[in-house]
Tab-separated table of C-alpha atoms in Angstrom:
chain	number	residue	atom	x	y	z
A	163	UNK	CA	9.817	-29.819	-34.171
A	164	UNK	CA	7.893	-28.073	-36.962
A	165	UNK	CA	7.159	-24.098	-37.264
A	166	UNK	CA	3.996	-23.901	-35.809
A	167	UNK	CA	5.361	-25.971	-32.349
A	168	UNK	CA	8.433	-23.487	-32.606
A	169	UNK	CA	5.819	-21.023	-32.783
A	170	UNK	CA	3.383	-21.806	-29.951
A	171	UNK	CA	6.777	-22.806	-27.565
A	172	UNK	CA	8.173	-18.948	-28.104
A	173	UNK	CA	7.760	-16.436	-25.443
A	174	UNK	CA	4.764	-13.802	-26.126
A	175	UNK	CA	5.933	-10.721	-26.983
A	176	UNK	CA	4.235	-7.050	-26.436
A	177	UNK	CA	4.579	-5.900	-29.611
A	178	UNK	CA	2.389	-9.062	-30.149
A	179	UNK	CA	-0.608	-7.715	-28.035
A	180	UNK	CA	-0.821	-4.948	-29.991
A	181	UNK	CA	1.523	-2.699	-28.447
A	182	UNK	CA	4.296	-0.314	-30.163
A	183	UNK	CA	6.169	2.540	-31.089
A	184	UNK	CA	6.860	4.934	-27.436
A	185	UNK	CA	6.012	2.169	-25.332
A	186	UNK	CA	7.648	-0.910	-26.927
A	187	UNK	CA	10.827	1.316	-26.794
A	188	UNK	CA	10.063	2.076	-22.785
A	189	UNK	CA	9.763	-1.360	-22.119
A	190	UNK	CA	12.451	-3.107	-23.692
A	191	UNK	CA	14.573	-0.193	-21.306
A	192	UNK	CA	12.449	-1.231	-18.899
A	193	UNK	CA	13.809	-5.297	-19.106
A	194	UNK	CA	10.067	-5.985	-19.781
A	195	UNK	CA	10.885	-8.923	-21.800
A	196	UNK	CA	7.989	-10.585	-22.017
A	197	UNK	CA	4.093	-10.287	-20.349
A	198	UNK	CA	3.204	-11.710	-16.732
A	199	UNK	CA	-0.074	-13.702	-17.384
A	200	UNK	CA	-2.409	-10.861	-16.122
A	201	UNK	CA	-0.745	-8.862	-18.587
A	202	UNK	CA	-0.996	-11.309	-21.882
A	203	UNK	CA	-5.387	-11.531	-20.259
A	204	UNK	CA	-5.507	-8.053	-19.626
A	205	UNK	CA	-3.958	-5.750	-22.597
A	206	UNK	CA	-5.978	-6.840	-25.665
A	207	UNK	CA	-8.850	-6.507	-24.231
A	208	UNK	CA	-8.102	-2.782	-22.694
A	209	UNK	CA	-6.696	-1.832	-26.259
A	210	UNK	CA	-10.340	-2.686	-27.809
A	211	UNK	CA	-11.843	-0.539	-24.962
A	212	UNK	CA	-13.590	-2.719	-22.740
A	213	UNK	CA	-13.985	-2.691	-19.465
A	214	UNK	CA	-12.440	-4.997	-17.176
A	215	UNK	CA	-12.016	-6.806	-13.919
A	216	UNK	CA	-8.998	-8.115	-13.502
A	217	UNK	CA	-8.539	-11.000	-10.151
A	218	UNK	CA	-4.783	-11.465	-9.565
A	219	UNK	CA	-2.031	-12.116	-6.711
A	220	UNK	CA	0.126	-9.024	-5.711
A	221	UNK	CA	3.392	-9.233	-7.298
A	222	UNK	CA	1.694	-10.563	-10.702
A	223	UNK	CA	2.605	-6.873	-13.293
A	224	UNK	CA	-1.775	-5.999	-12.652
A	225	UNK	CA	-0.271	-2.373	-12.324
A	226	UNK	CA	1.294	-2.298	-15.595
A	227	UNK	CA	-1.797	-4.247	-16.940
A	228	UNK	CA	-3.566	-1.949	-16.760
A	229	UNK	CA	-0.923	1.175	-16.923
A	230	UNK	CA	-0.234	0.413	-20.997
A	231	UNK	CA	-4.027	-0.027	-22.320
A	232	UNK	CA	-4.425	3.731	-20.906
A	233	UNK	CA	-1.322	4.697	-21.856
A	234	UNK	CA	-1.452	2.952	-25.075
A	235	UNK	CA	-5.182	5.217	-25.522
A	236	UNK	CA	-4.076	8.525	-24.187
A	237	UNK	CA	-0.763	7.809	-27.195
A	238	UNK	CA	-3.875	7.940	-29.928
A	239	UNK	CA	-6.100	10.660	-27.812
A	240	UNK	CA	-3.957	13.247	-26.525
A	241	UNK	CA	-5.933	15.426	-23.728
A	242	UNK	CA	-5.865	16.590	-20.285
A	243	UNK	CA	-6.899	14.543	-17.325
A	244	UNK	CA	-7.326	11.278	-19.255
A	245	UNK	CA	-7.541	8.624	-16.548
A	246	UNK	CA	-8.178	8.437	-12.918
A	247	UNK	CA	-6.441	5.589	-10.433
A	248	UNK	CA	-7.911	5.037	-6.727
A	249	UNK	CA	-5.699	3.569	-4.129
A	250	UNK	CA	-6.437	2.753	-0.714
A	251	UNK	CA	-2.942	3.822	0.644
A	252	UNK	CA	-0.395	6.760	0.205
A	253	UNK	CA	2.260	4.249	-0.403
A	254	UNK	CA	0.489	2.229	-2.953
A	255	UNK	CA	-0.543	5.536	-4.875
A	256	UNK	CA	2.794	6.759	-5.294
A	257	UNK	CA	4.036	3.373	-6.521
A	258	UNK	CA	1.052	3.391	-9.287
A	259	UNK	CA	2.245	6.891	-10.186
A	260	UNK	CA	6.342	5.706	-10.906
A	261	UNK	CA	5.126	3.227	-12.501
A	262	UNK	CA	2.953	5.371	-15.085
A	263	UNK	CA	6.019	8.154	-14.885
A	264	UNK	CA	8.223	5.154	-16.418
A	265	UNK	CA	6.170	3.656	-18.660
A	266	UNK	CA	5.123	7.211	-19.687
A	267	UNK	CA	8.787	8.795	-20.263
A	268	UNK	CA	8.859	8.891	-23.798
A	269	UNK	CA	5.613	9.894	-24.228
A	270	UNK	CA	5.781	13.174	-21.653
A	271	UNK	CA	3.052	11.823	-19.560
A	272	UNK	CA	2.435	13.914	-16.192
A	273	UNK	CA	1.081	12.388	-13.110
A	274	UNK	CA	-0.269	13.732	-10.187
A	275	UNK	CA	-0.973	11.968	-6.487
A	276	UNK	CA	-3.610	13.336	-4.169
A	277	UNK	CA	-3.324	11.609	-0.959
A	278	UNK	CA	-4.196	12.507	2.385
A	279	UNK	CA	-0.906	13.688	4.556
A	280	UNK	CA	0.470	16.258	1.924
A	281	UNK	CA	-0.116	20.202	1.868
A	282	UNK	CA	-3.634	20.894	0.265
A	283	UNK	CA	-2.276	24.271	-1.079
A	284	UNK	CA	0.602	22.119	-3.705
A	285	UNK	CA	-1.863	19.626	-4.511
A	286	UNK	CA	-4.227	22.019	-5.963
A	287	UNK	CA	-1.491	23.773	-8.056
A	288	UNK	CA	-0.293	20.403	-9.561
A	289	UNK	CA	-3.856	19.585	-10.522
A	290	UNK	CA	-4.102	22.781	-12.377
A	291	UNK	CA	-1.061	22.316	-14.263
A	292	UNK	CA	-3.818	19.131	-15.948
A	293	UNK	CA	-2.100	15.869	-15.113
A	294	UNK	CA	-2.765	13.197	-17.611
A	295	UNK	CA	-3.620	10.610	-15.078
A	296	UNK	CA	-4.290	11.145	-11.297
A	297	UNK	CA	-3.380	8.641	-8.385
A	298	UNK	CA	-5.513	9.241	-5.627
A	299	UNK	CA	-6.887	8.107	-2.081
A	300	UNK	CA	-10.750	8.203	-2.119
A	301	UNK	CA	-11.087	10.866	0.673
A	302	UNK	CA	-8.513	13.426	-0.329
A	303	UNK	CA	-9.455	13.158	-4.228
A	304	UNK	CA	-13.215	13.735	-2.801
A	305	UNK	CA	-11.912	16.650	-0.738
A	306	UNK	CA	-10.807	18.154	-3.935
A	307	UNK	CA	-13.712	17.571	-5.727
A	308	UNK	CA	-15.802	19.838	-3.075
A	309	UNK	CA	-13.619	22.395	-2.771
A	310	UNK	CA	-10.811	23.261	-5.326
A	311	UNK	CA	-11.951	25.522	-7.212
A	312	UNK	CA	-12.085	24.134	-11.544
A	313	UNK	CA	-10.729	21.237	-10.465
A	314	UNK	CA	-12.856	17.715	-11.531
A	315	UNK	CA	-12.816	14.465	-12.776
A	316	UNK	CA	-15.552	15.058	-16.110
A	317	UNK	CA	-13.245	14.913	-18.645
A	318	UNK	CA	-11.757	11.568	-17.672
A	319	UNK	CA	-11.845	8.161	-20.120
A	320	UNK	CA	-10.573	5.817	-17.405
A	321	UNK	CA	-11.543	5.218	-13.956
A	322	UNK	CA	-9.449	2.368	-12.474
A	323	UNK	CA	-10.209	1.193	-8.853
A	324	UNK	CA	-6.712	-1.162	-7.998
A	325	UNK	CA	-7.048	-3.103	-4.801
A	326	UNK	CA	-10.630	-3.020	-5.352
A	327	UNK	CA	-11.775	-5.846	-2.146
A	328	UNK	CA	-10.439	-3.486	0.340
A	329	UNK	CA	-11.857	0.237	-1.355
A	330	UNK	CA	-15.070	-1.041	-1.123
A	331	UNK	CA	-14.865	-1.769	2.218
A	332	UNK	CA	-16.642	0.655	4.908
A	333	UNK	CA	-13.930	2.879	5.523
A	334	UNK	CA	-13.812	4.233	1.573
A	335	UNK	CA	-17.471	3.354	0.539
A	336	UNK	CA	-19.222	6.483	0.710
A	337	UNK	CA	-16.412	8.193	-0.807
A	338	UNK	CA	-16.332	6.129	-3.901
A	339	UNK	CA	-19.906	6.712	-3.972
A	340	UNK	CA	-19.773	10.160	-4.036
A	341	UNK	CA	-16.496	10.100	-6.313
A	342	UNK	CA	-18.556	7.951	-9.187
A	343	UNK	CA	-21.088	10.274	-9.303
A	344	UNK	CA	-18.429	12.943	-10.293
A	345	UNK	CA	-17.138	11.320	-13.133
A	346	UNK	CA	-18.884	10.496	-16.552
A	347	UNK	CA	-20.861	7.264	-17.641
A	348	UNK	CA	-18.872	6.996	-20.636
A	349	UNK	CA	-16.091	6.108	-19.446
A	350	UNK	CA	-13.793	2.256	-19.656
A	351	UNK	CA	-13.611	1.201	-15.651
A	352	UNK	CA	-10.993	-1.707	-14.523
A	353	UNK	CA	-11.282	-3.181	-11.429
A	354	UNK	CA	-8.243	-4.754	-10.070
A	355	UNK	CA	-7.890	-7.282	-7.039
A	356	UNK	CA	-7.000	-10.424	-4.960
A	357	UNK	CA	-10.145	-11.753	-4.677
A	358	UNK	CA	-13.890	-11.227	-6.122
A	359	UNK	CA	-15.621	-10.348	-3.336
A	360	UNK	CA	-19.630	-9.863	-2.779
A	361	UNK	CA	-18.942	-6.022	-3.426
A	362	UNK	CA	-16.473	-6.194	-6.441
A	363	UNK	CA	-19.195	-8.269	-7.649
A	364	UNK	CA	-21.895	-5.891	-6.733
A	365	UNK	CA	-20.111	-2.751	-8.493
A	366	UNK	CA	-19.238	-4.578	-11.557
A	367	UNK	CA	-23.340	-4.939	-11.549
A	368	UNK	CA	-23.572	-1.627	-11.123
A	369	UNK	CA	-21.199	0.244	-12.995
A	370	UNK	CA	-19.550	-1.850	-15.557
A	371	UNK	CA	-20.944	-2.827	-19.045
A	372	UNK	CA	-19.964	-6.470	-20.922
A	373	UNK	CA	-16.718	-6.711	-18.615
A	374	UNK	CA	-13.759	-9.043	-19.654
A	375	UNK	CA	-13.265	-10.742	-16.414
A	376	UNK	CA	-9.810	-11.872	-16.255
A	377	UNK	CA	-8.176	-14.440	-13.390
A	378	UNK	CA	-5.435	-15.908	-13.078
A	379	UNK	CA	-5.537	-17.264	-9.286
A	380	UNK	CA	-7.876	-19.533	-7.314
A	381	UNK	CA	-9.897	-16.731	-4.373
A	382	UNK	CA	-7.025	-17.510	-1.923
A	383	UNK	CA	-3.768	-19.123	-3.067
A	384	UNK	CA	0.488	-18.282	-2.277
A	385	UNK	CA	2.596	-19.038	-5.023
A	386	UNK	CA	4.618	-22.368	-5.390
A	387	UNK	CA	8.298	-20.936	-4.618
A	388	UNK	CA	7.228	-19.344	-1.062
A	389	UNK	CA	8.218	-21.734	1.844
A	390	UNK	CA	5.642	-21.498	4.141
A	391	UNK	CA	6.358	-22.251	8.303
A	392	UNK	CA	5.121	-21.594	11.851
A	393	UNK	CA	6.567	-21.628	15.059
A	394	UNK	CA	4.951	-22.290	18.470
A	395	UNK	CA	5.983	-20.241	21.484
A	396	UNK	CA	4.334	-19.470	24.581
A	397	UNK	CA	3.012	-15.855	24.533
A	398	UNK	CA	5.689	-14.145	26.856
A	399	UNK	CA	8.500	-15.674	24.783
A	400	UNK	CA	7.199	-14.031	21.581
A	401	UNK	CA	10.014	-10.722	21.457
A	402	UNK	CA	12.953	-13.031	22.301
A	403	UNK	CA	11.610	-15.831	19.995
A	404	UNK	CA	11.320	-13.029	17.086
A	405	UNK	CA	15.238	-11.807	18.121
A	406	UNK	CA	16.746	-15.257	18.129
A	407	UNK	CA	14.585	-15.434	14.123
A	408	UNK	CA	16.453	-12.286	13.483
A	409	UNK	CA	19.952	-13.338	14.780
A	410	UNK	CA	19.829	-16.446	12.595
A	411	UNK	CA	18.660	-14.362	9.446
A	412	UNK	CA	20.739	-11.329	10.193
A	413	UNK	CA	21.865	-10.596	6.162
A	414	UNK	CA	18.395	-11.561	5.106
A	415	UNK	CA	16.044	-8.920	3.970
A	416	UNK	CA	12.840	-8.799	6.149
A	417	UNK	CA	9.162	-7.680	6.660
A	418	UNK	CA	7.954	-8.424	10.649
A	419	UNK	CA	3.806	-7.850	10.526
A	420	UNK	CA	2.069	-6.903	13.887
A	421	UNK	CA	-0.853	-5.891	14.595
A	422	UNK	CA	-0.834	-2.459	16.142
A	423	UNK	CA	1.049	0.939	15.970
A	424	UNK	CA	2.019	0.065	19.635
A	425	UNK	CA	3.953	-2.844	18.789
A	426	UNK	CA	5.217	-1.255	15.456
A	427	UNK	CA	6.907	1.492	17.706
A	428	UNK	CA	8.117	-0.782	20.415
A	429	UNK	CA	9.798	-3.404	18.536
A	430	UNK	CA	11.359	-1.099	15.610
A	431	UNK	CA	12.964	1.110	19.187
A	432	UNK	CA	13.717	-2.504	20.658
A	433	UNK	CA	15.468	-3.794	17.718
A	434	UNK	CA	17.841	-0.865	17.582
A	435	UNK	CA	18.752	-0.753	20.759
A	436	UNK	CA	19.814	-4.710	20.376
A	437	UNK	CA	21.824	-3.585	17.355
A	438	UNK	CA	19.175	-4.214	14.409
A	439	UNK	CA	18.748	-2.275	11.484
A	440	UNK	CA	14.522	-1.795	11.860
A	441	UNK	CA	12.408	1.309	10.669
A	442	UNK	CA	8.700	1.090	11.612
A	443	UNK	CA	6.177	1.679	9.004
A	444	UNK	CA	2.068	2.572	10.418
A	445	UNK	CA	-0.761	4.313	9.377
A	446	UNK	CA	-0.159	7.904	11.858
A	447	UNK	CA	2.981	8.221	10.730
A	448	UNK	CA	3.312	11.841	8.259
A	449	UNK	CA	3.609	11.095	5.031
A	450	UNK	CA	7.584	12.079	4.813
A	451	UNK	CA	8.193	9.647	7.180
A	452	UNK	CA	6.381	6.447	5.561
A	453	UNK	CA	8.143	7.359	2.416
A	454	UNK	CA	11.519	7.587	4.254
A	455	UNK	CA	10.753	4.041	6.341
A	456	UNK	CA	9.756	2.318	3.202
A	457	UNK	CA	13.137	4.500	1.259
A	458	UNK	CA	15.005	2.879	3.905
A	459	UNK	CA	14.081	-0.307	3.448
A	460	UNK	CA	14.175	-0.281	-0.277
A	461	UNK	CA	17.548	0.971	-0.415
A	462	UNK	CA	19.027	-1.271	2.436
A	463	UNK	CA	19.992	1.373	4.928
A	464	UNK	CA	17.654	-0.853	7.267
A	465	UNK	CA	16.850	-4.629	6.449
A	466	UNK	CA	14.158	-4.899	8.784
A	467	UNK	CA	10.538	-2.911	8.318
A	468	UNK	CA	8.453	-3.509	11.629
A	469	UNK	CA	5.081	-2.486	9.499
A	470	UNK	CA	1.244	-3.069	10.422
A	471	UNK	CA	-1.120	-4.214	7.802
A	472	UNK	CA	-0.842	-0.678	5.728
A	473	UNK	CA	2.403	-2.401	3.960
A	474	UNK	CA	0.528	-5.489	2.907
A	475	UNK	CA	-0.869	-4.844	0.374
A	476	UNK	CA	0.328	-3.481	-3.885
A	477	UNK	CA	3.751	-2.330	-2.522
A	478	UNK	CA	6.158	-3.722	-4.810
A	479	UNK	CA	9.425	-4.229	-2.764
A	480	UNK	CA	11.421	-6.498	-5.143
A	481	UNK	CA	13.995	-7.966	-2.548
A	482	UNK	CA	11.940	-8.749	0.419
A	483	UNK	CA	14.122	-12.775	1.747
A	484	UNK	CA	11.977	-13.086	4.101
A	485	UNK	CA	7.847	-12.465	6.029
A	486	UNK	CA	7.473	-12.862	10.099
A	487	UNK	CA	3.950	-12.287	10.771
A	488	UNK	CA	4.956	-11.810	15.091
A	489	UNK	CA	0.910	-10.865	15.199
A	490	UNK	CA	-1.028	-13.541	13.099
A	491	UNK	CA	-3.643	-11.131	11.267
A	492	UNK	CA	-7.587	-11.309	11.397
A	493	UNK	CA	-8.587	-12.918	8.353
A	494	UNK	CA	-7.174	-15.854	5.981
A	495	UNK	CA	-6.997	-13.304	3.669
A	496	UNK	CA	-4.994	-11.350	5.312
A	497	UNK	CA	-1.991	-13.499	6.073
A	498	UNK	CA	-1.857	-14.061	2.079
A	499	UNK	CA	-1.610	-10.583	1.182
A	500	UNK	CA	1.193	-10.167	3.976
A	501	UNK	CA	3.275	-13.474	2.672
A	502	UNK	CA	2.597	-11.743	-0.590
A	503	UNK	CA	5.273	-9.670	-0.053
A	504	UNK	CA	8.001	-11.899	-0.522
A	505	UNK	CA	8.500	-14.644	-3.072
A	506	UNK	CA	7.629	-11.910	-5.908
A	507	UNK	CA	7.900	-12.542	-9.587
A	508	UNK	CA	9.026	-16.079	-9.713
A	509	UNK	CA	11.753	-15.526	-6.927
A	510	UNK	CA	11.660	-17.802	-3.618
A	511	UNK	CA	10.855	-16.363	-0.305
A	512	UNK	CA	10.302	-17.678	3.072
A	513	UNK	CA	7.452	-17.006	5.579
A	514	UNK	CA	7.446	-17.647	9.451
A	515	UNK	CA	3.873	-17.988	11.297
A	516	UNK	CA	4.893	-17.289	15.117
A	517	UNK	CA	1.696	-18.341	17.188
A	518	UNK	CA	0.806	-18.841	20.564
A	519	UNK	CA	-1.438	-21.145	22.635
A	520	UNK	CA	-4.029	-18.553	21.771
A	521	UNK	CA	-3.836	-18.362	17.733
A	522	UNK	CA	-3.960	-22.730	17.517
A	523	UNK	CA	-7.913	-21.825	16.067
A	524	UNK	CA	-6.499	-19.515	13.087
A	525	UNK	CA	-3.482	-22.118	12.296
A	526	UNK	CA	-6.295	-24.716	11.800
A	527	UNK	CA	-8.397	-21.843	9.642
A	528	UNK	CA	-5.611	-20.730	7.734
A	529	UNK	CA	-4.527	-24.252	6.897
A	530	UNK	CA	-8.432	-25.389	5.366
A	531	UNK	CA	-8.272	-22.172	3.169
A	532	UNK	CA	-4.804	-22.780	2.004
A	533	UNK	CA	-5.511	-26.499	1.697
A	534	UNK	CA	-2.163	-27.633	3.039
A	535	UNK	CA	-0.157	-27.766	6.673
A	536	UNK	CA	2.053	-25.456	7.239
A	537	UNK	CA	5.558	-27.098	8.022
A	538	UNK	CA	7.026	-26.281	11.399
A	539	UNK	CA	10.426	-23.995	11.146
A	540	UNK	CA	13.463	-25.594	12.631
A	541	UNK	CA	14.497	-23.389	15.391
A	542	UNK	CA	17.635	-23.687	17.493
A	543	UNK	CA	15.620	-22.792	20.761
A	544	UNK	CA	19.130	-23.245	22.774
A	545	UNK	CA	19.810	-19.458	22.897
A	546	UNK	CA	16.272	-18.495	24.111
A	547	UNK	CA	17.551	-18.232	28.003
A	548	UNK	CA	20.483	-16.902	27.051
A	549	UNK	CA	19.087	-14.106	24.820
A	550	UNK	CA	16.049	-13.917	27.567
A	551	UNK	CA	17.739	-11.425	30.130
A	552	UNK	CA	18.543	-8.610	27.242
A	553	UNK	CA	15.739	-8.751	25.586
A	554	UNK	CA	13.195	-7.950	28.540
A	555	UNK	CA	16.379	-5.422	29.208
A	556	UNK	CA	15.959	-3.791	26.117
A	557	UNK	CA	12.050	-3.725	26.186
A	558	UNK	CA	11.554	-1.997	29.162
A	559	UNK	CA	14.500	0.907	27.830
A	560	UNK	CA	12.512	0.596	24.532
A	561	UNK	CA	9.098	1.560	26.729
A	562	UNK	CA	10.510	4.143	28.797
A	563	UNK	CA	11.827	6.044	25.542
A	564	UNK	CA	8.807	6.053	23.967
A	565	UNK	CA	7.037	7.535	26.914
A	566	UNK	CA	9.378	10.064	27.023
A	567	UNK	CA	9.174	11.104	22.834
A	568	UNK	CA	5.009	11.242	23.571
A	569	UNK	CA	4.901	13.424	26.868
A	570	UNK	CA	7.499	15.588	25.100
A	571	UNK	CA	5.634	15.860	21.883
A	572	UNK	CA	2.108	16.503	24.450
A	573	UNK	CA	4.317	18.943	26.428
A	574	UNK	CA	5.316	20.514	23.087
A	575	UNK	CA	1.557	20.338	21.596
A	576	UNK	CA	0.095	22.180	24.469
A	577	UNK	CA	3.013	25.066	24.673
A	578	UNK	CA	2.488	25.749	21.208
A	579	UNK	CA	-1.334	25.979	21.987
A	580	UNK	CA	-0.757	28.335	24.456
A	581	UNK	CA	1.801	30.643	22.441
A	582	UNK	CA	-1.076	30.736	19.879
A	583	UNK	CA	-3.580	31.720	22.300
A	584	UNK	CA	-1.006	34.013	23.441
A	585	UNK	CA	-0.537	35.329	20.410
A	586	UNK	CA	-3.893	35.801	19.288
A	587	UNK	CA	-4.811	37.472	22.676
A	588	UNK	CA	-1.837	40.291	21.963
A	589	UNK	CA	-3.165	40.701	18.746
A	590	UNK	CA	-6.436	41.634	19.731
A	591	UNK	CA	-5.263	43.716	22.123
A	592	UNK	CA	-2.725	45.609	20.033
A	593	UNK	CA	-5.533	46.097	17.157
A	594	UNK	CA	-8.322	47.259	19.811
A	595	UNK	CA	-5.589	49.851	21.263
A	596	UNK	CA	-4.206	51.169	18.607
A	597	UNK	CA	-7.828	51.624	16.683
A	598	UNK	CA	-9.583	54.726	16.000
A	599	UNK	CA	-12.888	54.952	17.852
A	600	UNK	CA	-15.128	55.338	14.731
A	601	UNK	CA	-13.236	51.994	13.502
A	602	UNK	CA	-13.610	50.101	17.042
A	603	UNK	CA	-17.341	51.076	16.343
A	604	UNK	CA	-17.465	50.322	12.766
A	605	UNK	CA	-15.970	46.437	13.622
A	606	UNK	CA	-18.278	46.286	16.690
A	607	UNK	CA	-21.415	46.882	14.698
């Protein structure tokens, strides 16, 4: 083999895309060993200063893509708020955040997340201390904009918009509308995402200038090490069908996807009354308690999250064996940001499809997109009666419970109403007697 083959064989590098001092160090304590694909496309380009638009599978490094071009500026450029990150979830945002806090250490770089569930009060104070970068959900950054008081974005370099398909949609359009026309034209903008859809592609019209598009995945693929499977049951054997999954996969790490908070709350209650280790993870849960669901899982306290669609998308959970979708999801799309969660970073993973006589029309959808069958799971269904009886057992306790933790929390909601109307009525009382006449006359008028 000559030098040049030895040459062209050997892993790339970061300190060959340009990359060194304070973050080479950070990553080689990081195990970065060498750059994911999206990485080697995407930091040369953000080191010149261009803008980019970045199309890659979750679980491919596109966070630290494009984490170390802005990093790798704000190293030459010192300032104040120097770059700007939208997310459109709370969980996503504070995994964009650790990940700029570690590839940041050395360099002292402070982060800040503005999302929607945390005190308003703290959120302002940490934005006046002048974060380097921000990691924000559209509506609460826009709140801020409006009304905390010095606080905005028109000193920022980089506006990065990760997850890009699904911020554009309706629920975050206006407020990305508003929030671009708070932030400077001279600025570098990356857009990061799955897929290139009609309004990725209509924004990069708008806003972007000579782009360096970068892909590295066809508009809907899985990755070659995920074993993909369904399983056919009728629709009232869908809970004991997902226990007798669980039973045979009972040391496995897994994600079960459904489609409602309902059957989030249901299940996760189910499950532990049938002995499982499950935490549910949905949109109206506070913010301390997604963080502790997904903590849970992460750390292993619970091997089973019970999560709607919020966790399926940019949440990097390295160890996730195995995906159940119970619910199949709306869209094609869908159902490969979901199986995205497992097989990550070259590992294998495993995903189960359970449909019913009513989902045979997205099987055959799913399957064109995907270009491929999906292989039937072998199931030992022998246990189904057996397992029947407890299971309907432990649903109906499960249903029960959780009608008795919402009229408590209603019974609780309204008492506290009243002691506040209470409250407020005594106080008005005890100011109005205790008064002096020229005062009662001087608030009257």
């Amino acid at each position: 083999m000559t030098p040049s083959q030895s040459e062209e064989n050997e892993p790339l590098s970061f300190s060959k895309l340009g990359l060194s001092g304070p973050l080479l160090e950070t990553l080689s304590r990081m195990k970065f060993s060498s750059p994911t694909p999206i990485q080697v496309e995407c930091i040369p380009p953000g080191i010149e200063g261009r803008d980019i638009i970045g199309i890659a599978p979750t679980g491919s490094g596109k966070t630290a893509a494009f984490a170390i071009p802005i990093l790798r500026h704000l190293w030459d450029y010192p300032q104040g708020l120097f770059a700007c990150v939208l997310s459109p979830t709370r969980e996503l945002a504070f995994q964009i955040a650790s990940q700029f806090d570690a590839l940041g250490a050395t360099m002292g770089v402070r982060t800040a997340v503005i999302v929607g569930g945390d005190d308003h009060v703290s959120q302002a104070v940490s934005l006046a201390k002048k974060p380097h970068v921000l990691v924000a959900t559209p509506g609460r950054l826009l709140d801020h904009l409006k009304a905390t008081k010095g606080f905005s974005l028109r000193t920022i370099k980089f506006m990065v918009l990760d997850e890009a398909d699904r911020l554009l949609d309706s629920d975050f359009g206006i407020a990305i509308d508003e929030i671009l026309k708070n932030v400077p034209r001279e600025r570098t903008t990356y857009l990061f995402s799955a897929t290139l859809t009609d309004k990725v592609a209509k924004l990069q019209r708008a806003n972007l200038r000579n782009p360096a598009r970068v892909q590295v995945s066809t508009k809907y693929s899985t990755v070659s090490s995920l074993l993909q499977y369904y399983l056919l049951c009728p629709l009232i054997k869908k809970e004991v069908i997902l226990v007798s999954l669980l039973n045979s996969m009972v040391q496995n790490s897994i994600i079960v996807f459904v489609r409602t908070k309902a059957s989030a709350r249901k299940l996760a209650v189910m499950l532990r009354i049938l002995g499982f280790r499950s935490v549910p993870l949905y949109g109206e849960m506070i913010q301390s308690q997604r963080l502790g669901a997904l903590n849970q899982f992460k750390s292993k306290a619970c091997n089973i999250l019970i999560a709607t669609d919020l966790a399926s998308r940019g949440l990097d959970i390295p160890s996730v064996d195995v995906v159940i979708n119970y619910d199949c999801p709306t869209h094609s799309k869908d159902y490969i940001h979901r199986v995205g969660r497992t097989a990550r970073a070259g590992r294998a993973g495993k995903s189960i499809l359970i449909t019913t006589q009513y989902d045979v029309e997205f099987i055959q959808r799913l399957e064109t997109v995907l270009g491929r069958q999906l292989d039937l799971y072998p199931h030992d269904k022998s246990e189904i009666d057996i397992l029947k009886e407890r299971v309907d057992e432990a649903g109906r306790i499960a249903i029960n419970q959780l009608k008795s933790e919402d009229a408590s929390k209603s019974k609780g909601g309204r008492e506290k109403r009243r002691i506040s109307a209470d409250d407020r009525d005594r106080d008005d009382d005890e100011v109005e007697a205790g008064m002096p006449s020229v005062s009662r006359k001087k608030t009257r008028r």
